[in-house]
mmCIF file of N, CA and C in Angstrom:
data_model
loop_
_atom_site.group_PDB
_atom_site.id
_atom_site.type_symbol
_atom_site.label_atom_id
_atom_site.label_comp_id
_atom_site.label_asym_id
_atom_site.label_seq_id
_atom_site.Cartn_x
_atom_site.Cartn_y
_atom_site.Cartn_z
ATOM 1 N N ALA A 388 -11.888 -0.892 -11.404
ATOM 2 C CA ALA A 388 -10.773 -0.130 -11.922
ATOM 3 C C ALA A 388 -9.959 0.482 -10.790
ATOM 4 N N ALA A 389 -10.652 0.963 -9.752
ATOM 5 C CA ALA A 389 -9.946 1.584 -8.628
ATOM 6 C C ALA A 389 -9.128 0.548 -7.868
ATOM 7 N N LEU A 390 -9.661 -0.657 -7.739
ATOM 8 C CA LEU A 390 -8.938 -1.712 -7.031
ATOM 9 C C LEU A 390 -7.665 -2.092 -7.777
ATOM 10 N N ILE A 391 -7.727 -2.141 -9.091
ATOM 11 C CA ILE A 391 -6.548 -2.454 -9.898
ATOM 12 C C ILE A 391 -5.489 -1.374 -9.723
ATOM 13 N N LEU A 392 -5.912 -0.111 -9.732
ATOM 14 C CA LEU A 392 -4.969 0.989 -9.511
ATOM 15 C C LEU A 392 -4.373 0.937 -8.112
ATOM 16 N N LEU A 393 -5.177 0.573 -7.127
ATOM 17 C CA LEU A 393 -4.710 0.482 -5.748
ATOM 18 C C LEU A 393 -3.647 -0.607 -5.603
ATOM 19 N N ILE A 394 -3.913 -1.767 -6.149
ATOM 20 C CA ILE A 394 -2.953 -2.871 -6.071
ATOM 21 C C ILE A 394 -1.705 -2.544 -6.880
ATOM 22 N N GLY A 395 -1.885 -1.992 -8.073
ATOM 23 C CA GLY A 395 -0.739 -1.616 -8.904
ATOM 24 C C GLY A 395 0.136 -0.574 -8.237
ATOM 25 N N GLY A 396 -0.494 0.416 -7.605
ATOM 26 C CA GLY A 396 0.269 1.441 -6.895
ATOM 27 C C GLY A 396 1.037 0.869 -5.724
ATOM 28 N N GLY A 397 0.419 -0.049 -5.000
ATOM 29 C CA GLY A 397 1.103 -0.690 -3.877
ATOM 30 C C GLY A 397 2.298 -1.512 -4.330
ATOM 31 N N LEU A 398 2.125 -2.264 -5.404
ATOM 32 C CA LEU A 398 3.243 -3.060 -5.925
ATOM 33 C C LEU A 398 4.362 -2.169 -6.446
ATOM 34 N N LEU A 399 3.989 -1.093 -7.120
ATOM 35 C CA LEU A 399 4.994 -0.164 -7.632
ATOM 36 C C LEU A 399 5.760 0.481 -6.486
ATOM 37 N N ARG A 400 5.054 0.819 -5.414
ATOM 38 C CA ARG A 400 5.700 1.434 -4.254
ATOM 39 C C ARG A 400 6.673 0.460 -3.595
ATOM 40 N N MET A 401 6.339 -0.827 -3.568
ATOM 41 C CA MET A 401 7.255 -1.810 -2.995
ATOM 42 C C MET A 401 8.444 -2.054 -3.912
ATOM 43 N N LYS A 402 8.245 -1.909 -5.213
ATOM 44 C CA LYS A 402 9.316 -2.155 -6.183
ATOM 45 C C LYS A 402 10.359 -1.049 -6.160
ATOM 46 N N LEU A 403 9.916 0.201 -6.037
ATOM 47 C CA LEU A 403 10.829 1.335 -6.075
ATOM 48 C C LEU A 403 11.374 1.624 -4.680
ATOM 49 N N GLY A 404 12.592 2.089 -4.629
ATOM 50 C CA GLY A 404 13.205 2.428 -3.350
ATOM 51 C C GLY A 404 14.689 2.635 -3.540
ATOM 52 N N ALA A 405 15.414 2.665 -2.432
ATOM 53 C CA ALA A 405 16.858 2.853 -2.502
ATOM 54 C C ALA A 405 17.519 1.706 -3.263
ATOM 55 N N VAL A 406 16.950 0.508 -3.117
ATOM 56 C CA VAL A 406 17.433 -0.660 -3.858
ATOM 57 C C VAL A 406 16.306 -1.094 -4.786
ATOM 58 N N PRO A 407 16.344 -0.680 -6.060
ATOM 59 C CA PRO A 407 15.253 -1.051 -6.972
ATOM 60 C C PRO A 407 15.254 -2.549 -7.271
ATOM 61 N N LEU A 408 14.070 -3.094 -7.491
ATOM 62 C CA LEU A 408 13.902 -4.516 -7.770
ATOM 63 C C LEU A 408 13.296 -4.716 -9.146
ATOM 64 N N THR A 409 13.476 -5.903 -9.674
ATOM 65 C CA THR A 409 12.746 -6.273 -10.882
ATOM 66 C C THR A 409 11.398 -6.843 -10.441
ATOM 67 N N TRP A 410 10.471 -6.947 -11.391
ATOM 68 C CA TRP A 410 9.160 -7.497 -11.055
ATOM 69 C C TRP A 410 9.280 -8.955 -10.628
ATOM 70 N N GLY A 411 10.202 -9.690 -11.232
ATOM 71 C CA GLY A 411 10.403 -11.093 -10.869
ATOM 72 C C GLY A 411 10.898 -11.249 -9.443
ATOM 73 N N GLU A 412 11.840 -10.395 -9.049
ATOM 74 C CA GLU A 412 12.347 -10.443 -7.675
ATOM 75 C C GLU A 412 11.246 -10.103 -6.673
ATOM 76 N N LEU A 413 10.448 -9.096 -7.002
ATOM 77 C CA LEU A 413 9.356 -8.704 -6.111
ATOM 78 C C LEU A 413 8.350 -9.842 -5.963
ATOM 79 N N TYR A 414 8.014 -10.492 -7.069
ATOM 80 C CA TYR A 414 7.080 -11.623 -7.014
ATOM 81 C C TYR A 414 7.642 -12.740 -6.147
ATOM 82 N N GLN A 415 8.934 -13.026 -6.310
ATOM 83 C CA GLN A 415 9.574 -14.078 -5.528
ATOM 84 C C GLN A 415 9.554 -13.750 -4.040
ATOM 85 N N ILE A 416 9.789 -12.497 -3.696
ATOM 86 C CA ILE A 416 9.800 -12.085 -2.291
ATOM 87 C C ILE A 416 8.396 -12.176 -1.695
ATOM 88 N N ILE A 417 7.390 -11.702 -2.429
ATOM 89 C CA ILE A 417 6.023 -11.695 -1.906
ATOM 90 C C ILE A 417 5.493 -13.113 -1.721
ATOM 91 N N THR A 418 5.841 -14.021 -2.617
ATOM 92 C CA THR A 418 5.362 -15.398 -2.503
ATOM 93 C C THR A 418 6.154 -16.211 -1.495
ATOM 94 N N GLY A 419 7.178 -15.621 -0.891
ATOM 95 C CA GLY A 419 7.910 -16.292 0.168
ATOM 96 C C GLY A 419 9.094 -17.104 -0.301
ATOM 97 N N GLY A 420 9.512 -16.954 -1.535
ATOM 98 C CA GLY A 420 10.620 -17.733 -2.044
ATOM 99 C C GLY A 420 11.986 -17.114 -1.829
ATOM 100 N N ASP A 421 12.056 -15.949 -1.200
ATOM 101 C CA ASP A 421 13.332 -15.260 -1.034
ATOM 102 C C ASP A 421 13.482 -14.816 0.415
ATOM 103 N N THR A 422 14.603 -15.180 1.036
ATOM 104 C CA THR A 422 14.858 -14.780 2.421
ATOM 105 C C THR A 422 16.131 -13.947 2.529
ATOM 106 N N SER A 423 16.537 -13.314 1.432
ATOM 107 C CA SER A 423 17.747 -12.495 1.449
ATOM 108 C C SER A 423 17.487 -11.198 2.208
ATOM 109 N N LYS A 424 18.531 -10.362 2.285
ATOM 110 C CA LYS A 424 18.379 -9.087 2.996
ATOM 111 C C LYS A 424 17.321 -8.208 2.350
ATOM 112 N N ILE A 425 17.304 -8.153 1.023
ATOM 113 C CA ILE A 425 16.304 -7.319 0.357
ATOM 114 C C ILE A 425 14.905 -7.887 0.579
ATOM 115 N N GLY A 426 14.794 -9.197 0.682
ATOM 116 C CA GLY A 426 13.505 -9.812 1.008
ATOM 117 C C GLY A 426 13.033 -9.416 2.391
ATOM 118 N N GLN A 427 13.959 -9.365 3.329
ATOM 119 C CA GLN A 427 13.612 -8.932 4.686
ATOM 120 C C GLN A 427 13.231 -7.460 4.703
ATOM 121 N N ILE A 428 13.908 -6.647 3.891
ATOM 122 C CA ILE A 428 13.573 -5.224 3.816
ATOM 123 C C ILE A 428 12.157 -5.051 3.282
ATOM 124 N N ILE A 429 11.820 -5.804 2.243
ATOM 125 C CA ILE A 429 10.472 -5.696 1.668
ATOM 126 C C ILE A 429 9.425 -6.102 2.698
ATOM 127 N N MET A 430 9.633 -7.226 3.363
ATOM 128 C CA MET A 430 8.619 -7.751 4.269
ATOM 129 C C MET A 430 8.527 -6.992 5.588
ATOM 130 N N THR A 431 9.610 -6.347 6.032
ATOM 131 C CA THR A 431 9.573 -5.663 7.326
ATOM 132 C C THR A 431 9.442 -4.151 7.222
ATOM 133 N N ILE A 432 9.767 -3.560 6.064
ATOM 134 C CA ILE A 432 9.707 -2.100 5.945
ATOM 135 C C ILE A 432 8.729 -1.671 4.858
ATOM 136 N N ARG A 433 8.941 -2.118 3.636
ATOM 137 C CA ARG A 433 8.139 -1.596 2.520
ATOM 138 C C ARG A 433 6.696 -2.084 2.547
ATOM 139 N N LEU A 434 6.470 -3.374 2.755
ATOM 140 C CA LEU A 434 5.101 -3.903 2.768
ATOM 141 C C LEU A 434 4.275 -3.313 3.912
ATOM 142 N N PRO A 435 4.789 -3.271 5.147
ATOM 143 C CA PRO A 435 3.996 -2.629 6.209
ATOM 144 C C PRO A 435 3.710 -1.155 5.933
ATOM 145 N N ARG A 436 4.643 -0.460 5.310
ATOM 146 C CA ARG A 436 4.421 0.955 4.989
ATOM 147 C C ARG A 436 3.282 1.110 3.983
ATOM 148 N N VAL A 437 3.217 0.226 3.002
ATOM 149 C CA VAL A 437 2.137 0.276 2.013
ATOM 150 C C VAL A 437 0.797 -0.046 2.679
ATOM 151 N N VAL A 438 0.775 -1.057 3.539
ATOM 152 C CA VAL A 438 -0.466 -1.439 4.216
ATOM 153 C C VAL A 438 -0.959 -0.310 5.118
ATOM 154 N N VAL A 439 -0.051 0.315 5.873
ATOM 155 C CA VAL A 439 -0.440 1.426 6.748
ATOM 156 C C VAL A 439 -0.943 2.602 5.918
ATOM 157 N N GLY A 440 -0.342 2.852 4.770
ATOM 158 C CA GLY A 440 -0.816 3.919 3.893
ATOM 159 C C GLY A 440 -2.231 3.658 3.399
ATOM 160 N N PHE A 441 -2.510 2.407 3.011
ATOM 161 C CA PHE A 441 -3.865 2.051 2.586
ATOM 162 C C PHE A 441 -4.863 2.247 3.727
ATOM 163 N N LEU A 442 -4.503 1.782 4.920
ATOM 164 C CA LEU A 442 -5.401 1.905 6.066
ATOM 165 C C LEU A 442 -5.641 3.364 6.437
ATOM 166 N N ALA A 443 -4.604 4.181 6.390
ATOM 167 C CA ALA A 443 -4.763 5.604 6.697
ATOM 168 C C ALA A 443 -5.686 6.270 5.682
ATOM 169 N N GLY A 444 -5.534 5.942 4.419
ATOM 170 C CA GLY A 444 -6.405 6.501 3.391
ATOM 171 C C GLY A 444 -7.854 6.085 3.575
ATOM 172 N N MET A 445 -8.070 4.822 3.912
ATOM 173 C CA MET A 445 -9.440 4.360 4.142
ATOM 174 C C MET A 445 -10.055 5.057 5.350
ATOM 175 N N ASN A 446 -9.269 5.242 6.409
ATOM 176 C CA ASN A 446 -9.795 5.912 7.600
ATOM 177 C C ASN A 446 -10.108 7.380 7.331
ATOM 178 N N LEU A 447 -9.292 8.049 6.542
ATOM 179 C CA LEU A 447 -9.582 9.441 6.191
ATOM 180 C C LEU A 447 -10.872 9.541 5.374
ATOM 181 N N ALA A 448 -11.061 8.607 4.458
ATOM 182 C CA ALA A 448 -12.300 8.603 3.667
ATOM 183 C C ALA A 448 -13.508 8.346 4.561
ATOM 184 N N LEU A 449 -13.379 7.421 5.488
ATOM 185 C CA LEU A 449 -14.471 7.126 6.416
ATOM 186 C C LEU A 449 -14.777 8.330 7.302
ATOM 187 N N ALA A 450 -13.746 9.017 7.762
ATOM 188 C CA ALA A 450 -13.954 10.214 8.581
ATOM 189 C C ALA A 450 -14.697 11.285 7.787
ATOM 190 N N GLY A 451 -14.380 11.428 6.515
ATOM 191 C CA GLY A 451 -15.087 12.391 5.675
ATOM 192 C C GLY A 451 -16.551 12.045 5.503
ATOM 193 N N VAL A 452 -16.836 10.774 5.312
ATOM 194 C CA VAL A 452 -18.230 10.336 5.161
ATOM 195 C C VAL A 452 -19.002 10.570 6.456
ATOM 196 N N ILE A 453 -18.387 10.255 7.583
ATOM 197 C CA ILE A 453 -19.050 10.477 8.873
ATOM 198 C C ILE A 453 -19.304 11.963 9.092
ATOM 199 N N LEU A 454 -18.327 12.798 8.773
ATOM 200 C CA LEU A 454 -18.484 14.244 8.932
ATOM 201 C C LEU A 454 -19.617 14.774 8.056
ATOM 202 N N GLN A 455 -19.697 14.287 6.824
ATOM 203 C CA GLN A 455 -20.787 14.711 5.943
ATOM 204 C C GLN A 455 -22.138 14.271 6.496
ATOM 205 N N GLY A 456 -22.192 13.086 7.064
ATOM 206 C CA GLY A 456 -23.453 12.595 7.626
ATOM 207 C C GLY A 456 -23.877 13.365 8.858
ATOM 208 N N ILE A 457 -22.929 13.679 9.719
ATOM 209 C CA ILE A 457 -23.252 14.412 10.945
ATOM 210 C C ILE A 457 -23.692 15.834 10.625
ATOM 211 N N LEU A 458 -22.970 16.501 9.746
ATOM 212 C CA LEU A 458 -23.278 17.891 9.421
ATOM 213 C C LEU A 458 -24.398 18.035 8.396
ATOM 214 N N ARG A 459 -24.782 16.935 7.778
ATOM 215 C CA ARG A 459 -25.788 16.932 6.707
ATOM 216 C C ARG A 459 -25.436 17.947 5.624
ATOM 217 N N ASN A 460 -24.165 17.965 5.296
ATOM 218 C CA ASN A 460 -23.655 18.893 4.287
ATOM 219 C C ASN A 460 -22.830 18.081 3.290
ATOM 220 N N PRO A 461 -23.303 17.904 2.064
ATOM 221 C CA PRO A 461 -22.556 17.090 1.104
ATOM 222 C C PRO A 461 -21.224 17.703 0.685
ATOM 223 N N LEU A 462 -20.998 18.973 0.988
ATOM 224 C CA LEU A 462 -19.734 19.614 0.627
ATOM 225 C C LEU A 462 -18.751 19.656 1.784
ATOM 226 N N ALA A 463 -19.137 19.158 2.953
ATOM 227 C CA ALA A 463 -18.266 19.231 4.132
ATOM 228 C C ALA A 463 -17.105 18.279 3.991
#
């Protein structure tokens, strides 16, 4: 369930922006069928931003787990 929410949130974040897209346009851009300006914006700005956000969240969670293990405090 969490993975579905994660993927859905990422797709929604790529869809919304200064230039809103339809789901069909987003699918076309992600599958590589569109090389227009908005396609370049998605692939060079929005998609990397979503990926970096996911990675930052995973690293923060990992840091919390490590901190709890080092301090032996489940509330840390």
